[in-house]
């Protein structure tokens, strides 16, 4: 994995952008600490920092290939998992063993349609000097990020929002729409929105060209409805083949591989397959989990989190014979890491849920460069409570964010007059739900489950992918997510709900498909989310931090109503800010992060 950035103009000389590119490269260095490079020409300035994983010596970037007398230059962030197949299909002589060259030669051979042949996670740019254009693309699922800002005569892009803000041409401003994203949607984000005024993000499954006429994008992939005429037994076998193949493909690396292990179904399965493959090579798998100081004392079971992870982690570590590392995070370091988590995400996020992931990834990096993680299984296989709770499922609105009325109270008076909070959130929900493809003979239940998949896929999952990418890459750790294989997504979108709900259990189909890979107790463990701290010391600490913020001159109260923040400090309301992941402590932590973000990037409200 890597960091990429660039400035393109067909009216100005981009060789004058060297200083600005140097600043963007410096901001990218955490994503790619191993190698760095800058390509400067009259039309483009391309920036790269590399985290070397495949062909460490030969995969340097920017990479230029000459074909047919024309030069093509690429900067690429990602991994391809069907590299071998593409090499055979291209049939040309390769100068390196890197997947970067495969991506570039695929573009040379197939043009913009190359993305439809890739199985992987990526964001990249290819400069075609003869055609005076740059091709930009992002992977189908949206695992790898790409933000951009377009002016009348240039395009500026980067892997991260914070890197983009290093360019002096981009104003550090938010308007009422940015305020609505921060206070009504965060930590989620409307797809394509960069929060900062004028900043956008290439959407998942999107690509296009920047030319003298500007940026023209198209959607090359999305979830489509189609008929599946498979029995349950056939579906189980098909699911097993897809999932195991996706995991095995993502174990290819020239550097050590490890896995996240929470003791839940998804990470346990990935760890089991990884351990099995490594054992064939005479190697032992390193697994990692996170816990919080005091959680053994203060943990409180709930409908969403019925038990803690530790018992199941121990069962799996013994079953795998892995070298397990339990990372215990104490409250003071967790609070301190709130700011680093903002630096990593480029935006305020999920407080301790982000900060602990950042600290966990920092520890993992000491043992390996690549880790596999279980994100996206819940979205595709129906793992969340809102898929199966009839009342929540039929509620008209985002199932994890039923707090718009509460959130809108925090909007400052000026923006509250400009934004209809209910309309802003509901219209986003409705657009997404209505976009879900259906078949004419779908039952009302099947139609709703397609809507639920689309909602989770475009919103909840994107937030988790943002978090995993930013928190891991902040420490130069590459995280791969096998369940994000687009083949699994396409297939599961069309599997009957009664199959997914096998035995009336969340992810029942997946459990049945991978039986034999896990101990029974783990295989049928009830879904439990990523853990957050239950230690009351965290609530006390973030309360004191926010109280200190309000005691000083702060830009936070220009955006957020002071009286609502003071009410938070009195712990009067305990409304879920973002599903089971953000309750009162996390909400207070979010506003601590928001204050830091406004100051860190000198954000102006317009």
PDB file of N, CA and C in Angstrom, residues 1-4 48-49 61 74-80 99-101 103 121-125:
ATOM      1  N   UNK A   1       0.837  -1.192   0.000  1.00  0.00           N
ATOM      2  CA  UNK A   1       0.000   0.000   0.000  1.00  0.00           C
ATOM      3  C   UNK A   1       0.874   1.246   0.000  1.00  0.00           C
ATOM      4  N   UNK A   2       0.276   2.350  -0.366  1.00  0.00           N
ATOM      5  CA  UNK A   2       1.074   3.550  -0.571  1.00  0.00           C
ATOM      6  C   UNK A   2       0.225   4.789  -0.343  1.00  0.00           C
ATOM      7  N   UNK A   3       0.847   5.936  -0.588  1.00  0.00           N
ATOM      8  CA  UNK A   3       0.140   7.201  -0.621  1.00  0.00           C
ATOM      9  C   UNK A   3       0.386   7.852  -1.964  1.00  0.00           C
ATOM     10  N   UNK A   4      -0.651   8.433  -2.537  1.00  0.00           N
ATOM     11  CA  UNK A   4      -0.497   9.108  -3.822  1.00  0.00           C
ATOM     12  C   UNK A   4      -1.101  10.508  -3.743  1.00  0.00           C
ATOM     13  N   UNK A  48       4.408  10.195  -4.849  1.00  0.00           N
ATOM     14  CA  UNK A  48       4.199   8.844  -4.345  1.00  0.00           C
ATOM     15  C   UNK A  48       5.047   8.592  -3.107  1.00  0.00           C
ATOM     16  N   UNK A  49       4.478   7.886  -2.139  1.00  0.00           N
ATOM     17  CA  UNK A  49       5.232   7.307  -1.028  1.00  0.00           C
ATOM     18  C   UNK A  49       4.835   5.844  -0.939  1.00  0.00           C
ATOM     19  N   UNK A  61       7.880   3.805  -7.554  1.00  0.00           N
ATOM     20  CA  UNK A  61       6.982   4.710  -8.268  1.00  0.00           C
ATOM     21  C   UNK A  61       7.396   6.165  -8.010  1.00  0.00           C
ATOM     22  N   UNK A  74       2.435   6.000 -13.951  1.00  0.00           N
ATOM     23  CA  UNK A  74       1.419   5.652 -12.959  1.00  0.00           C
ATOM     24  C   UNK A  74       1.894   5.948 -11.551  1.00  0.00           C
ATOM     25  N   UNK A  75       0.960   6.374 -10.702  1.00  0.00           N
ATOM     26  CA  UNK A  75       1.098   6.303  -9.250  1.00  0.00           C
ATOM     27  C   UNK A  75      -0.102   5.503  -8.750  1.00  0.00           C
ATOM     28  N   UNK A  76       0.194   4.586  -7.857  1.00  0.00           N
ATOM     29  CA  UNK A  76      -0.786   3.539  -7.522  1.00  0.00           C
ATOM     30  C   UNK A  76      -0.729   3.225  -6.033  1.00  0.00           C
ATOM     31  N   UNK A  77      -1.899   3.110  -5.433  1.00  0.00           N
ATOM     32  CA  UNK A  77      -2.044   2.709  -4.035  1.00  0.00           C
ATOM     33  C   UNK A  77      -2.980   1.523  -4.006  1.00  0.00           C
ATOM     34  N   UNK A  78      -2.467   0.340  -3.640  1.00  0.00           N
ATOM     35  CA  UNK A  78      -3.373  -0.795  -3.574  1.00  0.00           C
ATOM     36  C   UNK A  78      -2.690  -2.124  -3.737  1.00  0.00           C
ATOM     37  N   UNK A  79      -3.515  -3.144  -3.919  1.00  0.00           N
ATOM     38  CA  UNK A  79      -3.062  -4.511  -4.158  1.00  0.00           C
ATOM     39  C   UNK A  79      -4.029  -5.181  -5.132  1.00  0.00           C
ATOM     40  N   UNK A  80      -3.475  -5.898  -6.095  1.00  0.00           N
ATOM     41  CA  UNK A  80      -4.291  -6.747  -6.968  1.00  0.00           C
ATOM     42  C   UNK A  80      -4.183  -8.183  -6.487  1.00  0.00           C
ATOM     43  N   UNK A  99       2.698  -5.598  -8.843  1.00  0.00           N
ATOM     44  CA  UNK A  99       1.366  -5.446  -9.424  1.00  0.00           C
ATOM     45  C   UNK A  99       1.170  -4.043 -10.005  1.00  0.00           C
ATOM     46  N   UNK A 100       2.023  -3.090  -9.624  1.00  0.00           N
ATOM     47  CA  UNK A 100       1.947  -1.740 -10.208  1.00  0.00           C
ATOM     48  C   UNK A 100       2.133  -1.815 -11.720  1.00  0.00           C
ATOM     49  N   UNK A 101       3.122  -2.579 -12.154  1.00  0.00           N
ATOM     50  CA  UNK A 101       3.352  -2.702 -13.593  1.00  0.00           C
ATOM     51  C   UNK A 101       2.192  -3.414 -14.273  1.00  0.00           C
ATOM     52  N   UNK A 103      -0.966  -3.230 -13.387  1.00  0.00           N
ATOM     53  CA  UNK A 103      -2.025  -2.227 -13.525  1.00  0.00           C
ATOM     54  C   UNK A 103      -1.731  -1.310 -14.703  1.00  0.00           C
ATOM     55  N   UNK A 121      -7.943  -3.955  -4.329  1.00  0.00           N
ATOM     56  CA  UNK A 121      -8.274  -2.685  -3.685  1.00  0.00           C
ATOM     57  C   UNK A 121      -7.266  -1.662  -4.190  1.00  0.00           C
ATOM     58  N   UNK A 122      -7.756  -0.509  -4.658  1.00  0.00           N
ATOM     59  CA  UNK A 122      -6.825   0.401  -5.307  1.00  0.00           C
ATOM     60  C   UNK A 122      -7.398   1.801  -5.497  1.00  0.00           C
ATOM     61  N   UNK A 123      -6.473   2.725  -5.643  1.00  0.00           N
ATOM     62  CA  UNK A 123      -6.733   4.060  -6.181  1.00  0.00           C
ATOM     63  C   UNK A 123      -5.480   4.411  -6.956  1.00  0.00           C
ATOM     64  N   UNK A 124      -5.631   4.872  -8.189  1.00  0.00           N
ATOM     65  CA  UNK A 124      -4.435   5.159  -8.978  1.00  0.00           C
ATOM     66  C   UNK A 124      -4.712   6.237 -10.025  1.00  0.00           C
ATOM     67  N   UNK A 125      -3.611   6.758 -10.557  1.00  0.00           N
ATOM     68  CA  UNK A 125      -3.673   7.748 -11.636  1.00  0.00           C
ATOM     69  C   UNK A 125      -2.652   7.373 -12.692  1.00  0.00           C
TER      70      UNK A 125
END
